[in-house]
CSV table of C-alpha atoms and ligand atoms in Angstrom, one decimal:
chain,number,residue,atom,x,y,z
A,1,MET,CA,-293.0,-53.8,158.9
A,2,SER,CA,-296.5,-52.9,159.9
A,3,SER,CA,-299.3,-55.1,158.7
A,4,PHE,CA,-300.6,-52.5,156.3
A,5,TRP,CA,-297.3,-52.4,154.4
A,6,HIS,CA,-297.1,-56.1,154.6
A,7,TRP,CA,-300.3,-56.6,152.8
A,8,TRP,CA,-299.8,-53.6,150.5
A,9,ILE,CA,-296.6,-55.2,149.2
A,10,ILE,CA,-298.2,-58.6,148.8
A,11,VAL,CA,-301.2,-57.3,146.9
A,12,LEU,CA,-299.1,-55.1,144.6
A,13,THR,CA,-296.6,-57.9,143.8
A,14,LEU,CA,-299.2,-60.6,143.2
A,15,ALA,CA,-301.5,-58.2,141.3
A,16,ASN,CA,-298.6,-57.3,139.0
A,17,ILE,CA,-297.9,-61.0,138.2
A,18,ALA,CA,-301.6,-61.7,137.6
A,19,ALA,CA,-301.7,-58.7,135.3
A,20,MET,CA,-298.8,-60.2,133.3
A,21,VAL,CA,-300.6,-63.5,132.9
A,22,TRP,CA,-303.8,-61.6,131.8
A,23,LEU,CA,-301.8,-59.5,129.4
A,24,ILE,CA,-300.2,-62.5,127.7
A,25,LYS,CA,-303.5,-64.4,127.5
A,26,PHE,CA,-305.1,-61.3,126.0
A,27,ALA,CA,-302.3,-60.7,123.4
A,28,GLU,CA,-302.2,-64.4,122.5
A,29,LYS,CA,-305.6,-64.4,121.0
A,30,ARG,CA,-305.0,-67.4,118.8
A,31,LYS,CA,-303.2,-70.6,120.0
A,32,PRO,CA,-299.7,-70.7,118.5
A,33,GLY,CA,-299.4,-73.3,115.8
A,34,GLU,CA,-302.9,-72.8,114.6
A,35,PRO,CA,-302.8,-72.2,110.8
A,36,ALA,CA,-302.7,-68.4,110.4
A,37,ALA,CA,-305.2,-67.0,108.0
A,38,HIS,CA,-303.9,-64.1,106.1
A,39,GLU,CA,-305.7,-61.7,108.4
A,40,THR,CA,-304.2,-58.3,108.9
A,41,THR,CA,-304.3,-55.9,111.8
A,42,GLY,CA,-306.1,-53.4,109.7
A,43,HIS,CA,-303.3,-50.8,110.0
A,44,VAL,CA,-302.0,-49.4,106.7
A,45,TYR,CA,-298.6,-47.6,106.5
A,46,ASP,CA,-297.2,-45.6,103.6
A,47,ASP,CA,-300.4,-46.2,101.6
A,48,ASP,CA,-299.8,-49.9,100.9
A,49,LEU,CA,-297.9,-51.5,103.8
A,50,THR,CA,-300.1,-53.8,105.9
A,51,GLU,CA,-299.3,-56.0,108.9
A,52,TYR,CA,-300.3,-59.7,109.4
A,53,ASN,CA,-301.9,-60.5,112.7
A,54,LYS,CA,-299.7,-63.5,113.4
A,55,PRO,CA,-299.5,-65.3,116.8
A,56,MET,CA,-296.5,-64.8,118.9
A,57,PRO,CA,-293.7,-67.4,118.5
A,58,ARG,CA,-294.0,-70.3,120.8
A,59,TRP,CA,-290.5,-70.0,122.3
A,60,TRP,CA,-291.2,-66.4,123.2
A,61,LEU,CA,-294.4,-67.4,125.0
A,62,TRP,CA,-292.6,-70.1,126.9
A,63,LEU,CA,-289.9,-67.7,127.9
A,64,PHE,CA,-292.6,-65.3,129.2
A,65,TYR,CA,-294.4,-68.1,131.2
A,66,GLY,CA,-290.9,-69.2,132.4
A,67,THR,CA,-290.3,-65.8,134.0
A,68,ILE,CA,-293.6,-65.9,135.7
A,69,ILE,CA,-293.1,-69.4,137.1
A,70,PHE,CA,-289.6,-68.3,138.2
A,71,SER,CA,-290.9,-65.3,140.1
A,72,LEU,CA,-293.6,-67.3,141.9
A,73,ALA,CA,-291.0,-69.9,142.9
A,74,TYR,CA,-288.7,-67.2,144.1
A,75,LEU,CA,-291.4,-65.6,146.2
A,76,VAL,CA,-292.1,-69.0,147.8
A,77,LEU,CA,-288.5,-69.7,148.6
A,78,PHE,CA,-287.1,-66.2,149.5
A,79,PRO,CA,-288.4,-63.2,151.3
A,80,GLY,CA,-290.2,-60.8,149.0
A,81,LEU,CA,-293.8,-60.8,150.1
A,82,GLY,CA,-294.0,-58.3,153.0
A,83,ASN,CA,-293.0,-60.0,156.2
A,84,TYR,CA,-293.1,-63.5,154.8
A,85,GLN,CA,-289.6,-65.1,155.3
A,86,GLY,CA,-289.7,-67.7,152.5
A,87,VAL,CA,-289.4,-71.4,153.0
A,88,LEU,CA,-285.6,-71.3,153.0
A,89,GLY,CA,-285.5,-68.8,155.8
A,90,TRP,CA,-282.8,-66.8,153.9
A,91,SER,CA,-281.9,-63.5,155.5
A,92,SER,CA,-279.2,-61.0,154.8
A,93,ALA,CA,-279.3,-59.8,158.4
A,94,ALA,CA,-275.9,-59.3,160.0
A,95,TYR,CA,-274.1,-62.4,161.2
A,96,ASP,CA,-274.6,-62.6,165.0
A,97,LEU,CA,-271.7,-64.5,166.5
A,98,ASP,CA,-273.2,-64.4,170.0
A,99,VAL,CA,-276.1,-66.6,168.9
A,100,ASP,CA,-275.1,-70.2,169.7
A,101,ASP,CA,-277.9,-71.8,167.7
A,102,VAL,CA,-276.6,-72.1,164.1
A,103,GLU,CA,-280.1,-72.3,162.7
A,104,ALA,CA,-281.0,-69.0,164.3
A,105,ARG,CA,-278.2,-67.3,162.4
A,106,SER,CA,-279.0,-65.8,159.1
A,107,MET,CA,-278.4,-67.8,155.9
A,108,TYR,CA,-276.0,-65.0,154.9
A,109,GLY,CA,-274.2,-65.6,158.2
A,110,ARG,CA,-273.9,-69.3,157.5
A,111,GLU,CA,-272.4,-68.5,154.1
A,112,VAL,CA,-269.9,-66.3,155.7
A,113,GLU,CA,-269.1,-69.1,158.2
A,114,ARG,CA,-268.5,-71.6,155.4
A,115,ILE,CA,-266.1,-69.2,153.6
A,116,GLU,CA,-264.3,-68.5,156.9
A,117,GLU,CA,-263.9,-72.2,157.5
A,118,ARG,CA,-262.4,-72.6,154.0
A,119,LEU,CA,-260.0,-69.7,154.6
A,120,ALA,CA,-259.0,-70.5,158.1
A,121,PRO,CA,-256.2,-73.0,157.3
A,122,ILE,CA,-254.7,-70.6,154.7
A,123,PHE,CA,-254.6,-67.8,157.3
A,124,ARG,CA,-253.3,-70.2,159.9
A,125,ARG,CA,-250.4,-71.1,157.6
A,126,TYR,CA,-249.7,-67.3,157.0
A,127,ALA,CA,-249.8,-66.7,160.8
A,128,GLU,CA,-247.1,-69.3,161.3
A,129,LYS,CA,-244.8,-67.8,158.7
A,130,ASP,CA,-241.9,-65.5,159.7
A,131,PHE,CA,-242.8,-61.9,158.9
A,132,GLU,CA,-240.1,-61.3,156.3
A,133,ALA,CA,-241.0,-64.6,154.6
A,134,LEU,CA,-244.6,-63.7,154.6
A,135,ALA,CA,-243.8,-60.4,152.8
A,136,PHE,CA,-242.1,-62.4,150.0
A,137,ASP,CA,-244.8,-65.1,149.7
A,138,ASP,CA,-246.6,-64.5,146.4
A,139,ASP,CA,-249.9,-66.1,147.5
A,140,ALA,CA,-249.9,-64.2,150.7
A,141,MET,CA,-249.2,-61.0,148.9
A,142,ALA,CA,-252.0,-61.7,146.4
A,143,THR,CA,-254.3,-62.0,149.4
A,144,GLY,CA,-252.8,-58.8,150.8
A,145,ARG,CA,-253.4,-56.9,147.6
A,146,ARG,CA,-257.1,-57.9,147.7
A,147,LEU,CA,-257.5,-56.9,151.3
A,148,PHE,CA,-255.7,-53.7,150.6
A,149,GLY,CA,-258.0,-52.9,147.7
A,150,ASN,CA,-261.0,-53.5,149.9
A,151,GLU,CA,-260.0,-51.9,153.1
A,152,CYS,CA,-257.2,-49.4,152.6
A,153,ALA,CA,-257.2,-48.1,149.0
A,154,ILE,CA,-260.2,-45.8,149.6
A,155,CYS,CA,-257.9,-43.6,151.7
A,156,HIS,CA,-254.3,-44.5,150.7
A,157,GLY,CA,-254.9,-45.2,147.0
A,158,ALA,CA,-254.7,-48.5,145.2
A,159,ASP,CA,-250.9,-48.2,145.0
A,160,GLY,CA,-250.5,-46.9,148.6
A,161,GLY,CA,-249.4,-43.5,147.1
A,162,GLY,CA,-251.8,-41.6,149.3
A,163,THR,CA,-253.5,-38.3,148.6
A,164,ARG,CA,-253.9,-35.0,150.4
A,165,GLY,CA,-254.6,-35.7,154.1
A,166,PHE,CA,-253.9,-39.4,153.7
A,167,PRO,CA,-250.2,-40.4,153.8
A,168,ASN,CA,-248.2,-42.1,151.1
A,169,ILE,CA,-247.4,-45.5,152.6
A,170,SER,CA,-245.3,-46.8,149.7
A,171,ASP,CA,-242.3,-44.3,149.7
A,172,GLY,CA,-240.3,-45.8,152.6
A,173,VAL,CA,-241.0,-42.8,154.9
A,174,PHE,CA,-243.1,-43.5,158.0
A,175,SER,CA,-244.3,-41.1,160.7
A,176,TRP,CA,-245.2,-44.0,163.0
A,177,GLY,CA,-242.3,-46.3,162.0
A,178,GLY,CA,-241.8,-48.8,159.3
A,179,GLU,CA,-240.6,-51.8,161.4
A,180,PRO,CA,-243.0,-54.8,161.3
A,181,ASP,CA,-244.2,-54.4,164.8
A,182,GLN,CA,-244.8,-50.7,164.3
A,183,ILE,CA,-246.8,-51.3,161.1
A,184,ILE,CA,-248.8,-54.0,162.8
A,185,HIS,CA,-249.5,-51.7,165.7
A,186,THR,CA,-250.6,-48.9,163.3
A,187,ILE,CA,-253.1,-51.1,161.5
A,188,THR,CA,-254.3,-53.0,164.6
A,189,ASN,CA,-255.0,-50.0,166.9
A,190,GLY,CA,-255.1,-47.1,164.4
A,191,ARG,CA,-253.2,-43.8,164.9
A,192,ARG,CA,-254.1,-40.3,165.7
A,193,GLY,CA,-251.6,-37.6,164.6
A,194,VAL,CA,-252.0,-34.3,166.5
A,195,MET,CA,-250.1,-31.3,165.2
A,196,PRO,CA,-251.3,-28.5,167.5
A,197,PRO,CA,-252.4,-25.1,166.1
A,198,HIS,CA,-250.1,-22.2,166.7
A,199,LEU,CA,-252.4,-19.4,165.7
A,200,SER,CA,-252.7,-17.9,169.2
A,201,ARG,CA,-248.9,-17.5,169.5
A,202,LEU,CA,-248.2,-16.4,166.0
A,203,GLU,CA,-251.1,-14.2,165.1
A,204,GLY,CA,-249.9,-11.0,163.4
A,205,GLU,CA,-246.2,-12.2,163.6
A,206,GLU,CA,-245.7,-12.4,159.9
A,207,GLU,CA,-241.9,-12.5,160.2
A,208,LYS,CA,-241.9,-15.4,162.5
A,209,ILE,CA,-244.5,-17.3,160.3
A,210,ASP,CA,-242.5,-16.7,157.2
A,211,GLY,CA,-239.3,-17.7,159.1
A,212,LEU,CA,-240.8,-21.0,160.1
A,213,ILE,CA,-242.0,-21.7,156.6
A,214,SER,CA,-238.5,-20.9,155.3
A,215,TYR,CA,-237.0,-23.1,157.9
A,216,VAL,CA,-239.3,-26.0,157.1
A,217,PHE,CA,-238.4,-25.7,153.4
A,218,GLN,CA,-234.7,-25.7,154.3
A,219,LEU,CA,-235.0,-28.8,156.5
A,220,ALA,CA,-236.2,-30.7,153.4
A,221,GLY,CA,-233.4,-29.2,151.3
A,222,ARG,CA,-235.7,-27.3,149.2
A,223,GLU,CA,-235.2,-23.9,147.6
A,224,VAL,CA,-236.2,-21.4,150.4
A,225,PRO,CA,-238.6,-18.6,149.7
A,226,ASN,CA,-236.9,-16.2,152.2
A,227,GLU,CA,-233.3,-17.0,153.1
A,228,ASP,CA,-232.9,-14.0,155.5
A,229,LEU,CA,-235.6,-15.3,157.8
A,230,ILE,CA,-234.1,-18.8,158.3
A,231,PRO,CA,-232.4,-17.8,161.7
A,232,VAL,CA,-235.8,-16.4,162.9
A,233,GLY,CA,-237.4,-19.6,161.9
A,234,ALA,CA,-234.8,-21.8,163.5
A,235,GLU,CA,-235.2,-19.9,166.8
A,236,GLN,CA,-239.0,-20.2,166.6
A,237,PHE,CA,-238.7,-23.9,165.8
A,238,VAL,CA,-237.2,-24.4,169.3
A,239,GLN,CA,-239.1,-21.8,171.2
A,240,LEU,CA,-242.6,-22.9,170.0
A,241,GLY,CA,-241.8,-26.5,170.8
A,242,CYS,CA,-241.7,-27.7,167.2
A,243,ALA,CA,-238.3,-29.3,168.0
A,244,ALA,CA,-239.8,-31.2,171.0
A,245,CYS,CA,-242.1,-33.2,168.7
A,246,HIS,CA,-240.3,-33.1,165.3
A,247,GLY,CA,-236.8,-33.5,166.9
A,248,GLU,CA,-233.9,-31.0,167.1
A,249,GLU,CA,-232.9,-31.9,163.5
A,250,GLY,CA,-236.5,-32.1,162.3
A,251,THR,CA,-236.2,-35.8,161.7
A,252,GLY,CA,-239.5,-36.7,163.4
A,253,ASN,CA,-240.6,-38.9,166.3
A,254,PRO,CA,-242.4,-42.2,165.7
A,255,MET,CA,-243.8,-42.2,169.2
A,256,LEU,CA,-245.9,-39.2,168.4
A,257,GLY,CA,-246.3,-39.7,164.7
A,258,ALA,CA,-244.5,-36.5,164.2
A,259,PRO,CA,-243.3,-36.6,160.6
A,260,ASP,CA,-239.7,-36.4,159.5
A,261,LEU,CA,-239.6,-32.9,158.0
A,262,THR,CA,-236.3,-33.5,156.3
A,263,ALA,CA,-237.9,-36.1,154.0
A,264,GLY,CA,-239.9,-33.5,152.1
A,265,ASP,CA,-242.8,-35.9,151.8
A,266,TYR,CA,-245.8,-33.9,152.8
A,267,THR,CA,-249.3,-35.4,153.6
A,268,TYR,CA,-250.9,-32.0,153.7
A,269,GLY,CA,-249.2,-30.3,150.8
A,270,ALA,CA,-245.7,-28.9,150.0
A,271,SER,CA,-246.6,-25.3,149.1
A,272,ALA,CA,-245.8,-22.4,151.4
A,273,ALA,CA,-249.6,-21.9,151.8
A,274,ALA,CA,-250.2,-25.5,152.9
A,275,ILE,CA,-247.3,-25.4,155.4
A,276,ARG,CA,-248.6,-22.0,156.8
A,277,GLU,CA,-252.1,-23.6,157.2
A,278,THR,CA,-250.5,-26.6,159.0
A,279,ILE,CA,-248.5,-24.4,161.4
A,280,LEU,CA,-251.3,-21.9,162.2
A,281,HIS,CA,-254.3,-24.2,162.3
A,282,GLY,CA,-252.8,-27.6,163.1
A,283,ARG,CA,-253.7,-31.0,161.6
A,284,GLN,CA,-255.3,-34.1,163.0
A,285,GLY,CA,-255.0,-37.2,160.9
A,286,GLN,CA,-256.9,-40.3,162.0
A,287,MET,CA,-255.9,-43.8,160.9
A,288,PRO,CA,-258.8,-46.1,161.9
A,289,ALA,CA,-258.2,-49.3,164.0
A,290,PHE,CA,-258.8,-52.6,162.1
A,291,GLU,CA,-258.4,-55.1,164.9
A,292,GLU,CA,-262.1,-55.8,165.3
A,293,ARG,CA,-262.9,-55.7,161.7
A,294,LEU,CA,-260.1,-57.9,160.3
A,295,GLY,CA,-258.6,-59.8,163.2
A,296,PRO,CA,-254.9,-60.3,163.9
A,297,GLU,CA,-254.2,-62.8,161.0
A,298,ARG,CA,-255.5,-60.5,158.2
A,299,VAL,CA,-253.8,-57.5,159.9
A,300,ARG,CA,-250.5,-59.3,159.8
A,301,VAL,CA,-250.9,-60.1,156.1
A,302,LEU,CA,-251.7,-56.4,155.4
A,303,ALA,CA,-248.7,-55.3,157.5
A,304,ALA,CA,-246.5,-57.6,155.4
A,305,TYR,CA,-248.0,-56.1,152.3
A,306,VAL,CA,-247.3,-52.5,153.3
A,307,TYR,CA,-243.8,-53.6,154.4
A,308,ARG,CA,-243.2,-55.2,151.0
A,309,LEU,CA,-244.6,-52.1,149.2
A,310,ASN,CA,-241.7,-50.2,150.8
A,311,ARG,CA,-239.0,-52.7,150.1
A,312,GLU,CA,-236.9,-52.4,147.0
A,313,GLY,CA,-238.8,-53.3,143.9
A,314,GLY,CA,-242.1,-53.2,145.8
A,315,ILE,CA,-244.7,-55.6,144.4
A,316,GLU,CA,-245.1,-55.8,140.6
B,1,HEC,C1,-247.2,-31.8,169.9
B,1,HEC,C2,-246.2,-32.2,168.9
B,1,HEC,C3,-246.0,-31.3,167.7
B,1,HEC,C4,-245.6,-30.0,167.8
B,1,HEC,C5,-245.4,-29.1,169.0
B,1,HEC,C6,-245.5,-29.5,166.4
B,1,HEC,N1,-245.8,-30.6,165.6
B,1,HEC,FE1,-245.8,-30.5,163.6
B,1,HEC,N2,-246.7,-32.2,163.5
B,1,HEC,C7,-246.9,-33.1,164.6
B,1,HEC,C8,-247.7,-34.2,164.2
B,1,HEC,C9,-248.1,-35.4,165.0
B,1,HEC,C10,-247.9,-34.1,162.8
B,1,HEC,C11,-248.7,-35.0,161.9
B,1,HEC,C12,-250.1,-34.6,161.9
B,1,HEC,C13,-251.0,-35.6,161.2
B,1,HEC,O1,-250.5,-36.7,161.0
B,1,HEC,O2,-252.2,-35.3,161.0
B,1,HEC,C14,-247.3,-32.8,162.4
B,1,HEC,C15,-247.3,-32.3,161.1
B,1,HEC,C16,-246.5,-31.2,160.7
B,1,HEC,C17,-246.4,-30.8,159.4
B,1,HEC,C18,-247.1,-31.4,158.2
B,1,HEC,C19,-246.3,-32.5,157.5
B,1,HEC,C20,-247.0,-33.0,156.3
B,1,HEC,O3,-246.9,-34.2,156.1
B,1,HEC,O4,-247.8,-32.3,155.6
B,1,HEC,C21,-245.5,-29.7,159.4
B,1,HEC,C22,-245.0,-28.9,158.2
B,1,HEC,C23,-245.2,-29.5,160.8
B,1,HEC,N3,-245.8,-30.4,161.6
B,1,HEC,C24,-244.4,-28.5,161.2
B,1,HEC,C25,-244.4,-28.0,162.5
B,1,HEC,C26,-243.8,-26.8,163.0
B,1,HEC,C27,-243.1,-25.7,162.1
B,1,HEC,C28,-244.1,-26.7,164.3
B,1,HEC,C29,-243.8,-25.6,165.3
B,1,HEC,C30,-244.4,-24.4,165.0
B,1,HEC,C31,-244.7,-28.0,164.7
B,1,HEC,N4,-244.9,-28.7,163.6
B,1,HEC,C32,-245.1,-28.3,166.0
B,1,HEC,C33,-246.5,-32.9,165.9
B,1,HEC,C34,-246.1,-31.6,166.3
B,2,HEC,C1,-260.5,-43.7,156.6
B,2,HEC,C2,-259.2,-43.6,155.9
B,2,HEC,C3,-258.2,-44.6,156.1
B,2,HEC,C4,-258.3,-46.0,155.9
B,2,HEC,C5,-259.5,-46.8,155.4
B,2,HEC,C6,-257.0,-46.5,156.2
B,2,HEC,N1,-256.1,-45.6,156.6
B,2,HEC,FE1,-254.2,-45.8,157.0
B,2,HEC,N2,-254.1,-43.9,157.6
B,2,HEC,C7,-255.0,-42.9,157.4
B,2,HEC,C8,-254.6,-41.7,157.9
B,2,HEC,C9,-255.3,-40.3,157.9
B,2,HEC,C10,-253.3,-41.9,158.4
B,2,HEC,C11,-252.3,-40.8,159.0
B,2,HEC,C12,-252.5,-40.8,160.5
B,2,HEC,C13,-251.7,-39.6,161.0
B,2,HEC,O1,-252.1,-38.5,160.8
B,2,HEC,O2,-250.7,-39.9,161.6
B,2,HEC,C14,-253.0,-43.3,158.1
B,2,HEC,C15,-251.8,-43.9,158.4
B,2,HEC,C16,-251.4,-45.2,158.1
B,2,HEC,C17,-250.1,-45.7,158.3
B,2,HEC,C18,-248.9,-45.1,159.0
B,2,HEC,C19,-248.1,-44.3,158.0
B,2,HEC,C20,-246.9,-43.7,158.6
B,2,HEC,O3,-246.5,-42.7,158.1
B,2,HEC,O4,-246.4,-44.2,159.6
B,2,HEC,C21,-250.1,-47.0,157.8
B,2,HEC,C22,-249.0,-48.0,157.7
B,2,HEC,C23,-251.5,-47.2,157.3
B,2,HEC,N3,-252.2,-46.1,157.5
B,2,HEC,C24,-251.9,-48.4,156.7
B,2,HEC,C25,-253.2,-48.6,156.4
B,2,HEC,C26,-253.7,-49.9,156.0
B,2,HEC,C27,-252.9,-51.2,155.8
B,2,HEC,C28,-255.1,-49.8,155.8
B,2,HEC,C29,-256.1,-50.8,155.5
B,2,HEC,C30,-256.2,-51.9,156.4
B,2,HEC,C31,-255.4,-48.4,156.1
B,2,HEC,N4,-254.3,-47.7,156.4
B,2,HEC,C32,-256.7,-47.9,156.0
B,2,HEC,C33,-256.3,-43.2,156.9
B,2,HEC,C34,-256.8,-44.4,156.5
């Protein structure tokens, strides 16, 4: 902060507090407790209503002075006056792990460190647990739910049900695999699904496009918009390389994150229009990596939480 703004803030803040003190002194007029004469303010309402000029109640004045003393004490202890750091040296600045000197870390950083120290044994206990057992440990799953709410719900929904563009991760269908190691890998490193666009090879070929859409519908066992075109679609499915990624039977490939098209569980929409858009323009879903942000122990708890969401009964 430049020294102009430094002083600007100090002067404004202190002038405001001084103005409060002046205001209260000005309004006080008479010392509380002094016998009030039946003096009126001189205002008359509705012809005959007058107002006594009584002093403000003592408790109210004390409250007011209290807030002023509090604000001054606060400004001495904490940052608030321009560049002045406050006697406690509190700072919300990010926690810098590379700084060896604990004193040099921010106060906020030290608070985080204290919490981490308290949680460390709990997470160590979770880390030693077998994955299956972890998924059925109520305490661990309560922690998992909190982590999921903070880190994952924004994209996958509070219940893991997903929304357009963000997969449902509670229905037992996984593009990248639902085994513990696969889920841990997904959360640790993130995933990038690449469904290539096919516009250049299908432009103007309405029959082939409708055929592919019909074939995709049929794969999921849905009612097909155009039965006659299924053979055309089946041929295109192989020719265009759909089968290479989604599999001959359309059951998907977890190595590529190519979804199982027989599951009928669409991330990008089930309508013919949505599938047309997917085929012609492609899709690129990006699941972010959480390794750095959360560390392996929290990731494992979250993986167990996701695993459990997909187990019979889920988590109540
Ligand atoms: C290079 C591999 C690859 C090829 C080739 C490919 N896909 Fe895909 N497809 C994917 C991947 C990966 C996704 C998931 C994209 C994502 O997660 O964002 C996907 C997604 C889809 C979806 C959307 C599913 C949903 O959840 O909404 C459909 C439908 C689909 N592909 C059909 C096809 C068809 C039809 C073809 C052939 C014209 C084809 N794909 C070719 C890899 C491929
Ligand atoms: C910024 C949005 C976003 C956040 C935050 C996010 N995800 Fe994802 N996640 C995605 C997207 C998009 C995909 C699909 C990637 C693809 O297209 O293949 C995905 C995929 C996944 C998958 C794989 C699903 C499958 O079909 O195999 C799992 C498991 C998952 N996320 C769990 C989590 C967990 C646990 C968290 C919280 C730590 C989380 N995600 C946070 C966007 C997000």
